Amino acid sequence: MSETELDLEVKTPRKKTRQNKIVDILATKVACKECSLHQLCLPSSIDGSDLEKLDNIIERKRPLKRNDHLFQVGSQFTSIYVVRSGSLKTYSPTVDGQEQVTGFHLPGELLGLDAIGKGMHPCAAKALETTSVCEVPFENLEFLAQELPTLQHQLLRLMSKEIFDDQELMLLLGKKTAEARLSAFLLSISLRFKQRGFSSSEFYLSMSRNDIANYLGLAVETVSRMFTRFQEDGIIDAERKHIVINDREAMQQIAGINECCEDIAAEETQKTL
Amino acid sequence: MSETELDLEVKTPRKKTRQNKIVDILATKVACKECSLHQLCLPSSIDGSDLEKLDNIIERKRPLKRNDHLFQVGSQFTSIYVVRSGSLKTYSPTVDGQEQVTGFHLPGELLGLDAIGKGMHPCAAKALETTSVCEVPFENLEFLAQELPTLQHQLLRLMSKEIFDDQELMLLLGKKTAEARLSAFLLSISLRFKQRGFSSSEFYLSMSRNDIANYLGLAVETVSRMFTRFQEDGIIDAERKHIVINDREAMQQIAGINECCEDIAAEETQKTL
DNA sequence: TGATTAAATTGACAAATATCAAGTTTATAA
DNA sequence: TTATAAACTTGATATTTGTCAATTTAATCA
């Protein structure tokens, strides 16, 4: 089988990849310039040679199949990951042997930042569909950040953003009715797609209703009923995983999203586009 | 009034503070060695001269009175803060003009890490009691981290810890019944006191029942009833803000805290003590 | 393809929590 | 100190959400 071959090839940083057409395409496609990780460097005027340094420490991993794990609970922390395509969920085990979903990760988003502190992953990451990620060995990144002040700055910014986003979600989870939670969740997903240049009014949810319910702290049945209610009210069209947002304002109303958040979100969107 | 005088004196880093007795005491008391911020440097074998560099960029602010703001929503981000004594809450405004409490900050804990990304504070911070904080101008800290690899590492670790802690709280807020939330909340406070060398079984809650309810996404009445229930069951003694935890295991049971969390918590405690 | 399993929806009912209202205790200020 | 306000507690009731059960729809695999 050529699978292992391909595996090895893809894992090698783009140096002598011009031999194999497939790898070449992959390598071209995921150069840092094009990659969502560009937030780490590009906006900070890192020039060609510095960018190449960053490019060189990044490993492109073989795509994960649905339900494959990127890392397990308690596994040693060595790298942070960036979703290139597809999506993943992170989850922790609970007392009663269940999963508790802690997050969803869309293209361009990071995984593993919560593991730096303790040197091990406090949650597991599982692919929701066929998914490819870039692996960024953290020691190398730290070392590089030491000599590139703008990279250090971007790294701190990104971690701060993660903290900010988590707190946004705590706002969502803390209070709110079931419909407010689901509405805020859909708006959040919508915004994240928009920030990556995808449609914000029409998208596919890669996660199951069960995952959504688990994540929002609701029963599956409640989530299902809320989807139905939103459709009856004409606020969304939902056919399984395919979602169309018809009345964004109504959803914001239901979610109880305040102007401040919206301003910030809008601002950020402009920055990214 | 000598208040402004004191203010100016205290704000000055410890260089020529030997003139004023009061200031001297304060300055001595808050040297980095003693300060909770030592997590930023001490465990990483930063030696005397480096420690002094860090010490020099830190400003000790005049104590805040109850209900004083440390920063407001939307205010420009310049510094991160470390609670020296007392406590604060952070909160965001909601649509209906209410507050939503996003966190409580005890001695040794950091504030403002969520503001780095956007350069402005997404929430406000208000003192729950008389509170003193250290102000760490972020530009200086970043600059210093550039030349001290261990400081950069610690800074990243601390931010990661913040992300980890936030996700722990999302676990708490996401699912769970009212009693599970309150129990987990009290255990979390307890652990945080323990990590700072205070008693983990007996402490004062500086925040009101209202703040707790708001934070946990519950009605005040529900929180009050849960306190009553826990007392009736003999799990805690609660007289207003004075809390005694009698049956920690029962509380862990109620909170649904899994072994993983406990292991990590225990480990971390050892490290700190 | 058809058979089997998993995911999603819907209804009926029970349990949990919010809301409203009243009363009590504690804190604050004149 | 007393007056006033704020914080907290308790009870009665209404609403929301979870649970159980049945059904429908979609996905997977031989």
Coordinates of C-alpha atoms (C1' of nucleotides) in Angstrom, one line a residue:
Chain A
M1 CA 0.0 0.0 0.0
S2 CA 1.2 3.5 -0.7
E3 CA -0.5 4.8 2.3
T4 CA 2.4 4.7 4.7
E5 CA 4.6 6.2 2.0
L6 CA 2.2 9.1 1.6
D7 CA 2.1 9.4 5.3
L8 CA 5.8 9.8 5.6
E9 CA 6.0 12.2 2.7
V10 CA 3.3 14.5 4.0
K11 CA 4.8 14.6 7.5
T12 CA 8.1 15.9 6.0
P13 CA 8.2 19.7 5.9
R14 CA 8.3 21.2 2.4
K15 CA 11.9 20.9 1.5
K16 CA 12.5 18.3 -1.1
T17 CA 8.9 17.6 -2.0
R18 CA 9.1 18.3 -5.6
Q19 CA 9.3 14.7 -6.6
N20 CA 5.8 13.6 -5.8
K21 CA 2.9 15.3 -7.5
I22 CA 0.4 14.6 -4.8
V23 CA 2.6 15.8 -2.0
D24 CA 3.5 18.8 -4.0
I25 CA -0.1 19.8 -4.3
L26 CA -0.6 19.3 -0.6
A27 CA 2.5 21.2 0.3
T28 CA 1.6 24.1 -1.9
K29 CA -1.9 24.2 -0.6
V30 CA -0.9 24.4 3.0
A31 CA 2.0 26.8 2.8
C32 CA 1.8 29.2 5.8
K33 CA 0.8 32.0 3.5
E34 CA -2.4 30.3 2.6
C35 CA -2.9 28.6 6.0
S36 CA -5.3 29.8 8.7
L37 CA -2.3 29.9 11.0
H38 CA -1.2 33.0 9.1
Q39 CA -2.8 34.9 12.0
L40 CA 0.3 33.9 13.9
C41 CA 2.6 35.9 11.7
L42 CA 1.4 37.6 8.6
P43 CA -0.5 40.5 10.1
S44 CA 2.7 41.3 12.1
S45 CA 4.8 41.9 9.0
I46 CA 7.0 38.9 9.3
D47 CA 9.0 38.8 6.1
G48 CA 9.9 36.0 3.8
S49 CA 12.8 34.4 5.7
D50 CA 11.1 34.5 9.1
L51 CA 8.0 33.1 7.6
E52 CA 10.0 30.3 6.1
K53 CA 11.4 29.5 9.6
L54 CA 7.9 29.2 10.9
D55 CA 6.9 27.2 7.9
N56 CA 9.8 24.8 8.5
I57 CA 8.8 23.7 12.0
I58 CA 5.2 22.9 11.0
E59 CA 4.3 19.3 10.2
R60 CA 1.4 18.5 8.0
K61 CA -0.3 15.3 9.3
R62 CA -2.1 12.7 7.3
P63 CA -5.8 13.4 7.3
L64 CA -7.9 12.0 10.1
K65 CA -10.9 9.9 9.3
R66 CA -14.2 10.4 11.1
N67 CA -13.9 9.3 14.8
D68 CA -10.1 9.2 14.7
H69 CA -8.4 10.8 17.7
L70 CA -5.9 13.6 17.3
F71 CA -5.0 13.1 20.9
Q72 CA -6.4 11.4 24.0
V73 CA -7.0 12.5 27.5
G74 CA -3.8 12.5 29.5
S75 CA -1.6 12.1 26.5
Q76 CA 1.7 14.1 26.6
F77 CA 1.6 17.6 25.3
T78 CA 4.1 18.2 22.5
S79 CA 2.4 20.3 19.9
I80 CA -0.5 22.6 19.2
Y81 CA -2.6 21.9 16.2
V82 CA -4.4 24.0 13.6
V83 CA -7.4 22.7 11.8
R84 CA -6.7 22.9 8.1
S85 CA -10.0 21.3 6.9
G86 CA -12.8 19.4 8.4
S87 CA -13.6 19.7 12.1
L88 CA -13.1 18.1 15.5
K89 CA -14.7 18.0 18.9
T90 CA -12.9 18.0 22.2
Y91 CA -14.3 16.3 25.2
S92 CA -13.6 15.1 28.7
P93 CA -14.7 12.0 30.5
T94 CA -17.2 12.5 33.3
V95 CA -17.8 10.6 36.5
D96 CA -20.4 8.3 35.1
G97 CA -18.3 7.3 32.2
Q98 CA -19.9 9.6 29.7
E99 CA -18.3 12.2 27.5
Q100 CA -18.7 15.8 28.1
V101 CA -18.1 17.9 24.9
T102 CA -16.0 20.9 25.7
G103 CA -15.6 22.4 22.2
F104 CA -15.8 22.2 18.5
H105 CA -12.9 23.2 16.2
L106 CA -13.4 24.5 12.7
P107 CA -10.9 25.2 10.0
G108 CA -8.3 27.8 11.1
E109 CA -8.9 27.2 14.8
L110 CA -6.4 26.0 17.3
L111 CA -6.3 22.9 19.6
G112 CA -4.1 22.1 22.5
L113 CA -3.6 25.5 24.1
D114 CA -5.1 24.2 27.3
A115 CA -2.4 21.6 27.6
I116 CA 0.7 23.8 27.8
G117 CA 0.3 24.5 31.5
K118 CA 0.3 20.9 32.7
G119 CA 2.2 19.3 29.9
M120 CA -0.7 16.9 29.1
H121 CA -4.0 17.1 27.3
P122 CA -6.9 17.6 29.7
C123 CA -9.3 16.5 27.0
A124 CA -9.5 14.3 24.0
A125 CA -9.9 15.5 20.4
K126 CA -11.8 13.4 17.9
A127 CA -12.5 14.2 14.2
L128 CA -16.1 14.7 13.3
E129 CA -15.4 14.1 9.6
T130 CA -12.4 13.7 7.4
T131 CA -10.1 16.3 8.8
S132 CA -6.5 17.5 8.3
V133 CA -4.5 19.5 10.7
C134 CA -1.1 21.1 11.0
E135 CA 1.0 20.1 13.9
V136 CA 3.2 22.8 15.4
P137 CA 5.8 21.4 17.9
F138 CA 5.5 23.7 20.8
E139 CA 9.1 23.7 21.9
N140 CA 10.1 24.8 18.5
L141 CA 7.4 27.4 18.4
E142 CA 8.5 28.8 21.8
F143 CA 12.1 28.8 20.7
L144 CA 11.2 30.7 17.5
A145 CA 9.0 33.1 19.4
Q146 CA 12.1 33.9 21.5
E147 CA 13.9 35.3 18.5
L148 CA 10.9 36.8 16.7
P149 CA 9.2 39.3 18.9
T150 CA 6.2 39.6 16.6
L151 CA 5.6 35.9 16.8
Q152 CA 5.7 36.0 20.6
H153 CA 3.2 38.8 20.4
Q154 CA 0.9 36.9 18.1
L155 CA 1.1 33.8 20.2
L156 CA 0.1 35.8 23.3
R157 CA -2.7 37.4 21.3
L158 CA -4.0 34.1 20.1
M159 CA -4.0 32.7 23.6
S160 CA -5.8 35.7 24.8
K161 CA -8.4 35.3 22.1
E162 CA -8.9 31.8 23.3
I163 CA -9.5 33.0 26.8
F164 CA -11.9 35.6 25.5
D165 CA -13.8 33.1 23.4
D166 CA -14.1 30.7 26.3
Q167 CA -15.5 33.5 28.4
E168 CA -18.0 34.3 25.7
L169 CA -19.1 30.7 25.9
M170 CA -19.3 30.8 29.7
L171 CA -21.7 33.7 29.3
L172 CA -23.7 31.6 27.0
L173 CA -23.7 28.5 29.1
G174 CA -24.1 30.2 32.5
K175 CA -27.4 31.8 32.1
K176 CA -30.0 31.5 29.4
T177 CA -32.8 29.3 28.5
A178 CA -32.5 26.4 26.1
E179 CA -33.6 28.4 23.1
A180 CA -31.1 31.2 24.0
R181 CA -28.3 28.7 24.3
L182 CA -29.0 27.0 20.9
S183 CA -29.5 30.4 19.2
A184 CA -26.2 31.7 20.6
F185 CA -24.5 28.5 19.6
L186 CA -25.7 28.8 16.0
L187 CA -24.8 32.4 15.8
S188 CA -21.3 31.6 17.2
I189 CA -20.8 28.9 14.6
S190 CA -22.1 31.2 11.9
L191 CA -19.6 33.9 13.0
R192 CA -16.8 31.5 13.0
F193 CA -17.6 30.4 9.4
K194 CA -17.8 34.0 8.4
Q195 CA -14.4 34.8 9.9
R196 CA -12.9 32.1 7.7
G197 CA -14.5 33.4 4.6
F198 CA -17.4 31.0 4.4
S199 CA -21.1 31.9 4.3
S200 CA -22.5 33.0 7.7
S201 CA -26.1 32.3 6.7
E202 CA -25.8 28.8 5.3
F203 CA -23.6 26.0 6.6
Y204 CA -23.3 22.4 7.5
L205 CA -23.1 21.4 11.1
S206 CA -20.6 18.5 11.3
M207 CA -21.6 17.6 14.9
S208 CA -24.6 15.5 15.9
R209 CA -27.6 16.8 17.8
N210 CA -26.3 14.7 20.6
D211 CA -23.0 16.5 20.6
I212 CA -24.7 19.9 20.5
A213 CA -27.0 19.0 23.4
N214 CA -24.1 17.6 25.4
Y215 CA -22.1 20.8 24.7
L216 CA -24.9 23.1 25.7
G217 CA -25.9 21.1 28.8
L218 CA -29.3 20.2 27.4
A219 CA -31.1 17.0 26.6
V220 CA -31.1 15.9 23.0
E221 CA -34.8 16.0 22.9
T222 CA -34.8 19.7 24.0
V223 CA -32.3 20.6 21.3
S224 CA -34.4 18.8 18.7
R225 CA -37.5 20.6 19.9
M226 CA -35.7 24.0 19.7
F227 CA -34.7 23.3 16.1
T228 CA -38.3 22.5 15.3
R229 CA -39.5 25.6 17.1
F230 CA -37.0 27.9 15.2
Q231 CA -38.2 26.4 12.0
E232 CA -41.9 26.8 12.8
D233 CA -41.1 30.4 13.6
G234 CA -39.3 30.8 10.2
I235 CA -36.1 31.9 11.9
I236 CA -34.0 29.1 10.4
D237 CA -34.3 26.3 7.9
A238 CA -32.8 23.1 9.2
E239 CA -32.6 19.9 7.3
R240 CA -30.5 17.6 9.4
K241 CA -27.1 19.2 9.4
H242 CA -27.8 21.7 6.7
I243 CA -28.7 25.0 8.3
V244 CA -29.9 28.3 6.8
I245 CA -30.3 31.3 9.0
N246 CA -33.2 33.4 7.8
D247 CA -33.7 35.9 10.5
R248 CA -30.4 36.7 12.2
E249 CA -31.9 39.6 14.2
A250 CA -34.5 37.4 15.8
M251 CA -31.8 34.9 16.7
Q252 CA -29.7 37.7 18.3
Q253 CA -32.8 38.7 20.2
I254 CA -33.4 35.2 21.5
A255 CA -29.8 34.7 22.3
G256 CA -29.7 37.9 24.3
I257 CA -26.6 39.1 22.6
N258 CA -25.6 42.6 23.5
E259 CA -24.3 45.3 21.3
C260 CA -20.8 45.1 22.8
C261 CA -20.3 41.6 21.6
E262 CA -21.7 42.4 18.2
D263 CA -19.4 45.4 17.8
I264 CA -16.4 43.3 18.7
A265 CA -17.5 40.5 16.4
A266 CA -18.0 42.9 13.5
E267 CA -14.7 44.5 14.1
E268 CA -12.9 41.3 14.1
T269 CA -14.6 40.1 11.0
Q270 CA -13.4 43.2 9.1
K271 CA -9.8 42.5 10.3
T272 CA -9.9 39.0 9.0
L273 CA -11.5 39.6 5.6
Chain B
M1 CA -5.0 65.0 52.8
S2 CA -2.1 62.7 52.6
E3 CA -4.0 60.3 50.3
T4 CA -2.7 61.5 47.0
E5 CA 0.7 61.6 48.4
L6 CA 0.5 58.0 49.4
D7 CA -1.0 57.2 46.1
L8 CA 1.9 58.6 44.2
E9 CA 4.4 57.0 46.6
V10 CA 2.9 53.6 46.3
K11 CA 2.7 53.7 42.6
T12 CA 6.4 54.3 42.4
P13 CA 8.3 51.0 42.1
R14 CA 10.5 50.2 45.0
K15 CA 13.6 52.3 44.4
K16 CA 13.7 55.2 46.7
T17 CA 10.9 54.3 49.1
R18 CA 13.0 54.3 52.2
Q19 CA 11.7 57.7 53.3
N20 CA 8.2 56.8 54.2
K21 CA 7.5 54.2 56.8
I22 CA 4.1 53.2 55.6
V23 CA 5.2 52.9 52.0
D24 CA 8.3 51.0 53.1
I25 CA 6.1 48.3 54.7
L26 CA 3.9 48.0 51.7
A27 CA 6.9 47.8 49.4
T28 CA 8.6 45.1 51.5
K29 CA 5.4 43.2 51.8
V30 CA 4.8 43.0 48.1
A31 CA 8.3 42.2 46.8
C32 CA 8.0 39.7 44.0
K33 CA 9.5 37.0 46.1
E34 CA 6.6 37.1 48.4
C35 CA 4.0 37.9 45.8
S36 CA 1.6 35.5 44.2
L37 CA 3.1 36.5 40.9
H38 CA 6.1 34.5 41.8
Q39 CA 4.6 31.8 39.7
L40 CA 5.7 33.9 36.8
C41 CA 9.4 33.5 37.6
L42 CA 10.4 31.7 40.7
P43 CA 9.7 28.1 39.8
S44 CA 11.8 28.6 36.7
S45 CA 15.0 29.5 38.4
I46 CA 15.1 33.1 37.6
D47 CA 17.9 34.5 39.6
G48 CA 18.4 37.7 41.6
S49 CA 19.1 40.2 38.9
D50 CA 16.4 38.9 36.5
L51 CA 13.9 38.9 39.3
E52 CA 14.8 42.5 40.1
K53 CA 14.1 43.4 36.4
L54 CA 10.7 41.9 36.7
D55 CA 10.2 43.6 40.1
N56 CA 11.0 46.9 38.6
I57 CA 8.3 46.9 35.9
I58 CA 5.6 46.1 38.4
E59 CA 3.5 48.9 39.9
R60 CA 1.7 48.6 43.2
K61 CA -1.6 50.4 43.1
R62 CA -3.4 52.1 45.9
P63 CA -5.9 49.7 47.4
L64 CA -9.4 49.7 45.9
K65 CA -12.4 50.2 48.1
R66 CA -15.4 48.0 47.8
N67 CA -17.3 48.7 44.5
D68 CA -14.3 50.6 43.0
H69 CA -13.6 49.6 39.5
L70 CA -10.2 48.4 38.4
F71 CA -11.2 48.8 34.8
Q72 CA -14.4 49.3 32.8
V73 CA -15.8 47.6 29.8
G74 CA -14.2 48.8 26.7
S75 CA -11.3 50.6 28.5
Q76 CA -7.9 50.4 26.8
F77 CA -5.8 47.4 27.7
T78 CA -2.4 48.4 29.0
S79 CA -1.7 46.1 31.9
I80 CA -2.5 42.8 33.4
Y81 CA -3.2 42.7 37.1
V82 CA -2.5 40.4 40.0
V83 CA -4.7 40.4 43.1
R84 CA -2.5 40.9 46.1
S85 CA -5.2 40.9 48.7
G86 CA -9.0 41.1 48.7
S87 CA -11.0 40.0 45.7
L88 CA -12.8 41.3 42.6
K89 CA -15.5 40.2 40.2
T90 CA -15.5 40.6 36.5
Y91 CA -18.7 41.1 34.6
S92 CA -20.1 42.1 31.2
P93 CA -23.2 44.1 30.5
T94 CA -26.1 42.1 28.9
V95 CA -28.9 43.2 26.5
D96 CA -31.4 44.1 29.2
G97 CA -29.0 46.4 31.1
Q98 CA -28.1 43.8 33.6
E99 CA -24.7 42.6 34.7
Q100 CA -23.5 39.1 33.9
V101 CA -20.8 38.0 36.3
T102 CA -18.0 36.2 34.4
G103 CA -15.5 35.5 37.2
F104 CA -14.2 36.0 40.7
H105 CA -10.6 36.8 41.3
L106 CA -8.9 35.8 44.6
P107 CA -5.4 36.7 45.9
G108 CA -2.7 35.5 43.5
E109 CA -5.0 35.3 40.5
L110 CA -4.6 37.3 37.3
L111 CA -7.0 39.7 35.6
G112 CA -6.9 41.1 32.1
L113 CA -5.5 38.2 30.1
D114 CA -8.7 38.2 28.0
A115 CA -8.0 41.8 26.8
I116 CA -4.6 41.3 25.1
G117 CA -6.2 40.1 21.8
K118 CA -8.3 43.1 21.1
G119 CA -6.4 45.7 23.1
M120 CA -9.5 46.5 25.2
H121 CA -11.2 45.0 28.2
P122 CA -14.2 42.9 27.2
C123 CA -15.5 43.0 30.8
A124 CA -15.4 45.3 33.8
A125 CA -13.6 44.5 37.1
K126 CA -15.0 45.6 40.4
A127 CA -13.6 45.2 43.9
L128 CA -15.8 43.0 46.2
E129 CA -14.0 44.3 49.3
T130 CA -11.0 46.4 50.0
T131 CA -8.5 45.1 47.5
S132 CA -5.0 45.7 46.4
V133 CA -3.5 44.6 43.1
C134 CA -0.2 44.8 41.3
E135 CA -0.2 46.3 37.9
V136 CA 2.1 44.8 35.3
P137 CA 2.4 46.9 32.2
F138 CA 2.0 44.5 29.4
E139 CA 4.4 46.0 26.9
N140 CA 7.2 45.9 29.5
L141 CA 6.3 42.3 30.3
E142 CA 6.4 41.3 26.7
F143 CA 9.7 43.0 26.2
L144 CA 11.2 41.4 29.3
A145 CA 9.8 38.0 28.2
Q146 CA 11.7 38.5 24.9
E147 CA 15.0 38.4 26.7
L148 CA 14.1 35.9 29.5
P149 CA 13.0 32.6 27.9
T150 CA 11.9 31.3 31.2
L151 CA 9.6 34.3 31.7
Q152 CA 8.1 33.8 28.2
H153 CA 7.6 30.1 29.1
Q154 CA 5.9 31.0 32.4
L155 CA 3.7 33.6 30.7
L156 CA 2.5 31.0 28.2
R157 CA 2.0 28.5 30.9
L158 CA -0.1 30.9 32.9
M159 CA -2.3 31.8 29.9
S160 CA -2.7 28.1 29.2
K161 CA -3.8 27.6 32.8
E162 CA -6.3 30.3 32.4
I163 CA -7.7 28.6 29.3
F164 CA -7.8 25.3 31.2
D165 CA -9.5 26.8 34.2
D166 CA -12.1 28.4 32.0
Q167 CA -12.8 25.1 30.3
E168 CA -13.2 23.5 33.7
L169 CA -15.9 26.1 34.5
M170 CA -17.6 25.5 31.2
L171 CA -17.9 21.9 32.2
L172 CA -19.5 23.1 35.4
L173 CA -21.8 25.6 33.8
G174 CA -22.7 23.5 30.8
K175 CA -24.4 20.6 32.4
K176 CA -25.4 19.9 35.9
T177 CA -28.2 20.6 38.2
A178 CA -28.4 23.6 40.5
E179 CA -26.9 21.7 43.4
A180 CA -24.1 20.3 41.3
R181 CA -23.2 23.8 40.1
L182 CA -23.2 25.3 43.6
S183 CA -21.2 22.3 45.0
A184 CA -18.7 22.5 42.2
F185 CA -18.4 26.3 42.7
L186 CA -17.7 25.9 46.4
L187 CA -15.2 23.2 45.8
S188 CA -13.5 25.4 43.2
I189 CA -13.3 28.3 45.6
S190 CA -12.0 26.0 48.3
L191 CA -9.3 24.6 46.0
R192 CA -8.2 28.1 45.0
F193 CA -7.9 29.1 48.7
K194 CA -5.9 26.0 49.4
Q195 CA -3.5 26.7 46.5
R196 CA -2.7 30.0 48.1
G197 CA -2.0 28.4 51.5
F198 CA -5.3 29.3 53.1
S199 CA -7.7 26.8 54.7
S200 CA -9.7 24.8 52.1
S201 CA -12.4 23.8 54.6
E202 CA -13.3 27.1 56.1
F203 CA -13.4 30.5 54.3
Y204 CA -15.3 33.7 53.7
L205 CA -17.1 34.2 50.4
S206 CA -16.6 37.9 49.5
M207 CA -19.3 37.8 46.8
S208 CA -23.1 38.1 47.5
R209 CA -25.5 35.3 46.8
N210 CA -26.7 37.4 44.0
D211 CA -23.3 37.4 42.4
I212 CA -23.0 33.6 42.8
A213 CA -26.4 33.0 41.3
N214 CA -25.7 35.3 38.4
Y215 CA -22.4 33.6 37.8
L216 CA -23.9 30.1 37.9
G217 CA -26.8 31.0 35.8
L218 CA -29.4 30.4 38.6
A219 CA -32.0 32.4 40.4
V220 CA -30.9 33.9 43.8
E221 CA -33.7 32.0 45.4
T222 CA -32.4 28.7 44.1
V223 CA -28.9 29.4 45.4
S224 CA -30.3 30.3 48.7
R225 CA -32.4 27.1 48.9
M226 CA -29.3 25.0 47.9
F227 CA -27.3 26.5 50.7
T228 CA -30.1 25.6 53.1
R229 CA -30.3 22.1 51.7
F230 CA -26.5 21.6 52.1
Q231 CA -26.8 22.7 55.7
E232 CA -29.7 20.5 56.5
D233 CA -27.8 17.6 55.1
G234 CA -24.8 18.5 57.2
I235 CA -22.5 18.9 54.3
I236 CA -21.6 22.5 55.0
D237 CA -22.1 25.1 57.7
A238 CA -23.0 28.4 56.2
E239 CA -23.6 31.6 58.1
R240 CA -23.9 34.2 55.5
K241 CA -20.5 34.5 53.9
H242 CA -18.7 32.3 56.4
I243 CA -18.5 28.8 55.0
V244 CA -17.3 25.5 56.5
I245 CA -17.1 22.4 54.4
N246 CA -17.9 19.4 56.5
D247 CA -18.2 16.6 54.0
R248 CA -15.9 17.2 51.1
E249 CA -16.6 13.8 49.6
A250 CA -20.3 14.3 49.5
M251 CA -19.8 17.6 47.8
Q252 CA -17.6 16.0 45.2
Q253 CA -20.2 13.4 44.7
I254 CA -22.9 16.0 44.2
A255 CA -20.7 18.1 41.9
G256 CA -19.9 15.0 39.8
I257 CA -16.2 15.7 39.8
N258 CA -14.3 13.0 38.1
E259 CA -11.0 11.4 39.2
C260 CA -9.1 13.0 36.4
C261 CA -9.9 16.5 37.7
E262 CA -9.1 15.5 41.2
D263 CA -5.8 14.0 40.3
I264 CA -4.8 17.1 38.5
A265 CA -6.0 19.3 41.3
A266 CA -4.0 17.4 43.8
E267 CA -0.9 17.4 41.7
E268 CA -1.2 21.1 41.2
T269 CA -1.6 21.7 44.9
Q270 CA 1.5 19.8 45.7
K271 CA 3.4 21.9 43.3
T272 CA 2.3 25.1 44.9
L273 CA 2.8 24.2 48.5
Chain C
dT1 C1' -29.6 -3.6 -3.0
dG2 C1' -31.9 -4.7 1.5
dA3 C1' -31.0 -5.4 6.4
dT4 C1' -29.5 -3.4 10.4
dT5 C1' -28.1 0.2 13.3
dA6 C1' -27.7 4.9 14.6
dA7 C1' -29.7 9.5 14.8
dA8 C1' -33.4 12.5 15.1
dT9 C1' -38.1 13.7 16.1
dT10 C1' -42.4 13.8 18.8
dG11 C1' -45.6 13.1 22.7
dA12 C1' -46.8 12.4 27.6
dC13 C1' -45.5 13.0 32.0
dA14 C1' -42.5 14.0 36.1
dA15 C1' -39.0 16.7 38.1
dA16 C1' -36.4 20.9 38.5
dT17 C1' -36.1 25.6 38.6
dA18 C1' -37.9 30.4 37.8
dT19 C1' -41.0 33.8 39.2
dC20 C1' -43.8 36.3 42.4
dA21 C1' -44.7 37.7 46.9
dA22 C1' -43.8 38.2 51.7
dG23 C1' -41.0 38.2 55.6
dT24 C1' -36.5 38.2 58.1
dT25 C1' -32.0 39.4 58.9
dT26 C1' -28.0 42.2 58.3
dA27 C1' -25.6 46.3 56.7
dT28 C1' -25.4 51.4 56.1
dA29 C1' -26.0 56.0 57.1
dA30 C1' -28.1 59.9 59.3
Chain D
dT1 C1' -28.5 54.8 68.3
dT2 C1' -32.5 54.5 65.0
dA3 C1' -34.1 54.6 60.3
dT4 C1' -33.6 53.0 55.9
dA5 C1' -32.0 50.1 52.5
dA6 C1' -30.0 46.0 51.0
dA7 C1' -29.3 41.2 51.2
dC8 C1' -31.0 36.9 52.2
dT9 C1' -34.5 33.4 53.1
dT10 C1' -38.9 30.9 52.6
dG11 C1' -43.3 29.6 50.5
dA12 C1' -46.7 29.0 46.7
dT13 C1' -47.3 28.6 41.9
dA14 C1' -46.2 28.5 36.9
dT15 C1' -42.9 27.4 33.5
dT16 C1' -39.3 25.0 31.6
dT17 C1' -36.7 21.1 30.9
dG18 C1' -35.5 16.2 31.5
dT19 C1' -37.0 11.4 31.2
dC20 C1' -39.2 7.6 29.2
dA21 C1' -41.3 5.5 25.3
dA22 C1' -42.5 5.1 20.6
dT23 C1' -41.8 6.3 15.9
dT24 C1' -39.6 8.1 11.8
dT25 C1' -35.7 9.0 9.1
dA26 C1' -31.2 8.6 7.6
dA27 C1' -26.7 6.1 7.5
dT28 C1' -23.9 2.0 7.3
dC29 C1' -22.5 -2.5 6.0
dA30 C1' -22.9 -7.0 4.1

